[in-house]
Short mmCIF file of C-alpha atoms in Angstrom, two decimals:
data_model
loop_
_atom_site.label_atom_id
_atom_site.label_comp_id
_atom_site.label_asym_id
_atom_site.label_seq_id
_atom_site.Cartn_x
_atom_site.Cartn_y
_atom_site.Cartn_z
CA MET A 1 -0.17 0.04 -0.10
CA THR A 2 1.40 3.62 -0.57
CA ASP A 3 -0.05 7.50 0.31
CA PHE A 4 -1.09 9.57 -1.64
CA THR A 5 2.88 10.74 -2.28
CA GLY A 6 3.60 7.82 -3.87
CA GLN A 7 5.48 6.53 -0.22
CA HIS A 8 5.54 3.10 1.15
CA PRO A 9 4.33 2.98 4.87
CA THR A 10 8.09 2.24 5.88
CA GLY A 11 9.42 5.62 3.75
CA ARG A 12 10.77 3.31 0.88
CA ASP A 13 9.82 4.41 -2.15
CA ALA A 14 7.65 2.02 -4.02
CA THR A 15 9.41 1.76 -7.10
CA THR A 16 12.83 0.97 -5.66
CA ALA A 17 11.49 -1.58 -3.17
CA SER A 18 10.09 -3.68 -5.55
CA ALA A 19 12.43 -3.54 -8.36
CA PRO A 20 14.02 -7.52 -8.03
CA SER A 21 18.01 -7.28 -7.81
CA ARG A 22 19.47 -8.40 -11.54
CA GLN A 23 22.56 -9.95 -12.35
CA SER A 24 24.02 -10.22 -15.76
CA HIS A 25 24.45 -13.60 -16.81
CA THR A 26 25.96 -13.17 -20.27
CA PRO A 27 29.30 -15.72 -20.51
CA SER A 28 32.64 -13.22 -20.77
CA ARG A 29 34.38 -13.30 -24.21
CA SER A 30 36.46 -16.19 -23.40
CA THR A 31 34.12 -18.37 -21.45
CA THR A 32 32.01 -17.71 -25.31
CA LEU A 33 35.71 -18.99 -27.50
CA ALA A 34 36.62 -21.75 -24.83
CA ASN A 35 33.42 -22.96 -25.86
CA LEU A 36 33.69 -22.30 -28.94
CA LYS A 37 36.74 -24.45 -29.26
CA ILE A 38 35.46 -27.52 -27.49
CA LYS A 39 32.40 -27.81 -30.91
CA ILE A 40 35.47 -27.33 -33.57
CA ARG A 41 37.74 -29.54 -32.04
CA SER A 42 34.62 -32.56 -31.56
CA ALA A 43 33.94 -31.99 -35.38
CA LEU A 44 37.79 -32.42 -36.54
CA ARG A 45 39.01 -36.12 -37.78
CA GLN A 46 42.59 -37.52 -38.63
CA TYR A 47 43.64 -39.94 -40.58
CA PRO A 48 46.79 -41.74 -39.91
CA ASP A 49 49.05 -42.10 -42.85
CA PHE A 50 47.96 -39.67 -44.74
CA PRO A 51 48.84 -38.78 -47.59
CA SER A 52 51.97 -40.49 -47.55
CA PRO A 53 53.58 -43.02 -44.08
CA GLY A 54 53.61 -41.28 -40.88
CA ILE A 55 51.60 -37.79 -41.73
CA LEU A 56 48.69 -37.41 -39.45
CA PHE A 57 46.33 -35.67 -41.55
CA GLU A 58 44.04 -32.43 -39.73
CA ASP A 59 40.26 -33.53 -41.31
CA ILE A 60 38.59 -30.21 -40.96
CA LEU A 61 35.85 -30.72 -43.98
CA PRO A 62 33.47 -31.80 -41.15
CA ILE A 63 33.20 -28.22 -39.36
CA PHE A 64 32.28 -26.93 -42.93
CA GLN A 65 28.92 -30.36 -42.97
CA ASP A 66 27.37 -28.44 -39.55
CA ALA A 67 26.02 -24.75 -40.26
CA THR A 68 26.24 -24.40 -36.23
CA ILE A 69 30.20 -25.36 -36.22
CA PHE A 70 30.78 -23.34 -39.35
CA GLU A 71 29.12 -20.60 -37.53
CA ALA A 72 31.12 -21.56 -34.52
CA LEU A 73 34.39 -21.10 -36.08
CA VAL A 74 33.82 -17.55 -38.15
CA THR A 75 32.36 -16.24 -34.34
CA ALA A 76 35.34 -18.13 -33.02
CA LEU A 77 38.08 -16.23 -35.02
CA GLU A 78 36.20 -12.45 -35.47
CA LEU A 79 35.90 -12.77 -31.36
CA HIS A 80 39.71 -13.53 -31.28
CA ILE A 81 40.88 -10.30 -34.16
CA LEU A 82 38.47 -7.99 -32.73
CA GLU A 83 39.46 -8.48 -28.90
CA THR A 84 43.52 -8.31 -30.26
CA TYR A 85 43.04 -5.11 -32.89
CA GLY A 86 39.80 -3.26 -32.14
CA GLU A 87 37.33 -2.01 -34.35
CA SER A 88 39.97 0.56 -35.38
CA SER A 89 42.49 -1.19 -36.50
CA LYS A 90 40.86 -4.84 -37.76
CA PRO A 91 41.60 -5.60 -41.38
CA ASP A 92 41.02 -4.42 -44.28
CA ILE A 93 42.58 -7.42 -46.61
CA VAL A 94 42.19 -11.11 -45.32
CA VAL A 95 44.55 -13.39 -47.47
CA GLY A 96 43.67 -17.19 -47.40
CA LEU A 97 46.23 -19.46 -48.88
CA GLU A 98 45.10 -21.99 -50.97
CA ALA A 99 43.25 -24.32 -50.85
CA ARG A 100 41.75 -24.93 -47.24
CA GLY A 101 42.08 -21.28 -46.95
CA PHE A 102 39.33 -20.80 -49.21
CA LEU A 103 37.25 -22.42 -46.97
CA PHE A 104 36.38 -19.88 -44.32
CA GLY A 105 38.91 -16.94 -45.58
CA PRO A 106 35.67 -14.91 -47.61
CA THR A 107 33.43 -15.67 -44.63
CA LEU A 108 35.24 -14.17 -42.14
CA ALA A 109 36.22 -11.23 -44.57
CA LEU A 110 33.06 -11.01 -44.90
CA ARG A 111 32.25 -10.65 -41.28
CA LEU A 112 34.88 -8.41 -40.33
CA GLY A 113 34.05 -6.27 -43.76
CA ALA A 114 37.08 -7.14 -45.64
CA GLY A 115 38.31 -7.68 -48.62
CA PHE A 116 39.65 -11.60 -49.76
CA VAL A 117 42.32 -11.89 -51.83
CA PRO A 118 43.72 -15.60 -52.47
CA VAL A 119 47.09 -16.52 -52.46
CA ARG A 120 47.51 -19.34 -55.04
CA LYS A 121 50.20 -21.63 -56.36
CA LYS A 122 52.81 -20.54 -59.23
CA GLY A 123 50.76 -20.04 -62.59
CA LYS A 124 46.68 -20.49 -61.13
CA LEU A 125 46.50 -16.25 -61.60
CA PRO A 126 45.98 -14.45 -63.81
CA GLY A 127 47.25 -11.40 -64.84
CA PRO A 128 50.38 -9.32 -63.34
CA CYS A 129 51.18 -11.04 -59.77
CA GLU A 130 54.15 -11.29 -57.32
CA THR A 131 55.57 -14.13 -56.37
CA ALA A 132 57.71 -16.28 -53.54
CA SER A 133 59.54 -19.29 -52.40
CA TYR A 134 59.11 -21.64 -49.76
CA GLN A 135 60.82 -24.97 -49.37
CA LYS A 136 58.98 -27.83 -49.04
CA GLU A 137 59.48 -31.46 -47.99
CA TYR A 138 60.95 -32.67 -51.38
CA GLY A 139 62.03 -29.03 -52.80
CA GLU A 140 60.46 -25.89 -54.19
CA ASP A 141 57.70 -24.23 -53.86
CA PHE A 142 55.74 -21.36 -55.59
CA PHE A 143 53.09 -18.75 -54.30
CA GLN A 144 51.53 -15.89 -56.20
CA ILE A 145 49.31 -13.06 -55.27
CA GLN A 146 48.01 -10.70 -58.00
CA ARG A 147 49.57 -7.55 -58.17
CA ASP A 148 47.05 -5.41 -57.68
CA ALA A 149 45.19 -6.96 -54.68
CA ILE A 150 46.67 -5.13 -51.92
CA LYS A 151 46.87 -1.49 -51.94
CA ARG A 152 49.85 0.07 -50.04
CA GLY A 153 49.12 0.76 -46.54
CA GLN A 154 46.26 -1.75 -46.21
CA LYS A 155 46.04 -3.72 -42.78
CA VAL A 156 46.49 -7.92 -43.64
CA LEU A 157 45.48 -10.82 -41.78
CA VAL A 158 46.75 -13.99 -42.97
CA VAL A 159 44.74 -17.16 -42.85
CA ASP A 160 44.89 -21.05 -43.61
CA ASP A 161 43.61 -24.28 -41.80
CA LEU A 162 47.10 -25.35 -40.18
CA ILE A 163 50.75 -24.73 -39.88
CA ALA A 164 53.23 -27.50 -39.72
CA THR A 165 56.93 -25.99 -40.82
CA GLY A 166 56.19 -22.42 -41.40
CA GLY A 167 57.06 -22.30 -45.40
CA SER A 168 53.46 -21.88 -47.20
CA ALA A 169 52.55 -19.01 -44.66
CA ALA A 170 56.17 -17.24 -44.24
CA ALA A 171 55.66 -17.04 -47.74
CA ALA A 172 52.19 -15.62 -48.15
CA GLY A 173 53.54 -12.92 -45.17
CA THR A 174 56.35 -12.25 -48.25
CA LEU A 175 53.96 -11.30 -50.41
CA VAL A 176 52.01 -9.37 -48.06
CA GLY A 177 55.38 -7.24 -47.81
CA GLN A 178 55.95 -7.14 -51.77
CA LEU A 179 52.93 -5.59 -52.32
CA GLY A 180 53.66 -2.83 -49.39
CA GLY A 181 50.84 -4.14 -47.24
CA VAL A 182 50.79 -4.01 -43.41
CA LEU A 183 50.98 -7.54 -42.25
CA LEU A 184 48.99 -7.72 -38.93
CA GLY A 185 49.53 -11.38 -38.28
CA TYR A 186 48.41 -15.05 -38.63
CA VAL A 187 45.42 -17.24 -37.93
CA MET A 188 45.68 -20.81 -38.52
CA ILE A 189 42.47 -22.92 -37.20
CA ILE A 190 45.12 -25.95 -36.48
CA GLU A 191 48.87 -25.54 -35.74
CA LEU A 192 51.55 -28.58 -35.22
CA ASP A 193 53.50 -26.62 -32.47
CA PHE A 194 56.13 -29.16 -31.55
CA LEU A 195 57.21 -28.41 -35.46
CA ARG A 196 57.84 -24.54 -34.54
CA GLY A 197 56.49 -23.09 -37.49
CA ARG A 198 55.78 -19.86 -35.75
CA ASP A 199 59.29 -19.08 -35.57
CA LYS A 200 59.62 -18.66 -38.66
CA LEU A 201 56.92 -15.72 -39.34
CA SER A 202 57.63 -12.13 -39.43
CA ALA A 203 54.03 -11.39 -37.31
CA PRO A 204 52.34 -12.53 -34.41
CA LEU A 205 50.60 -16.03 -34.97
CA TYR A 206 47.07 -17.29 -33.55
CA SER A 207 46.01 -20.38 -33.21
CA LEU A 208 42.70 -21.72 -32.26
CA LEU A 209 43.52 -25.35 -31.77
CA SER A 210 47.43 -26.14 -31.33
CA SER A 211 49.13 -29.72 -31.36
CA GLN A 212 47.73 -33.07 -32.32
CA GLU A 213 45.98 -34.75 -29.42
CA ASP A 214 44.74 -38.55 -29.80
CA LYS A 215 41.14 -38.48 -31.75
CA PRO A 216 38.79 -41.89 -33.46
CA ALA A 217 40.32 -41.73 -36.62
CA GLY A 218 38.49 -40.95 -39.47
CA PRO A 219 36.35 -43.76 -41.23
CA PRO A 220 37.63 -46.14 -43.84
#
């Protein structure tokens, strides 16, 4: 009951007295990211001795077979990028490496409001290109990027599915520099950290998942 002055009989304001206390239950960004990582890791498959004996192949393709897991991947990467660089310094260009960087690079770029640029093997892109070499297990290979793909001073993020020895990622970073881009860093889904590929990179590396933990092998 209130009197005509709007006061509760105890003297407290009626509105204040009746308002329940509320606590925010919105999860923190770090908690959200941890939950997303669990969902993404559960989708991965491993294939021993593929494509050659002694190789444990990480299959990321199941991520893209489920829209909710694909969404989780893009959201997890977006959370990291915005937390690291902020809205004012996020990338202008996302560079994706052939070929699995093409699977999620364009979607991530769209989410960030950035352009997407592919880096491909030599001879796959039309027009004038810049070229950078890198070492593979059985010799030298080459990456190329179209010469007008990045404007001088644009902020660039390089993405791929996995970093192992780091040679191809480093070559992509070299190409960004040849075009005058500012290399913010590298973002990978998986890092085989025991191979120390990040030591070859000239900018910070963020990997969503690291090492090769025991998981059920993929179907035969």
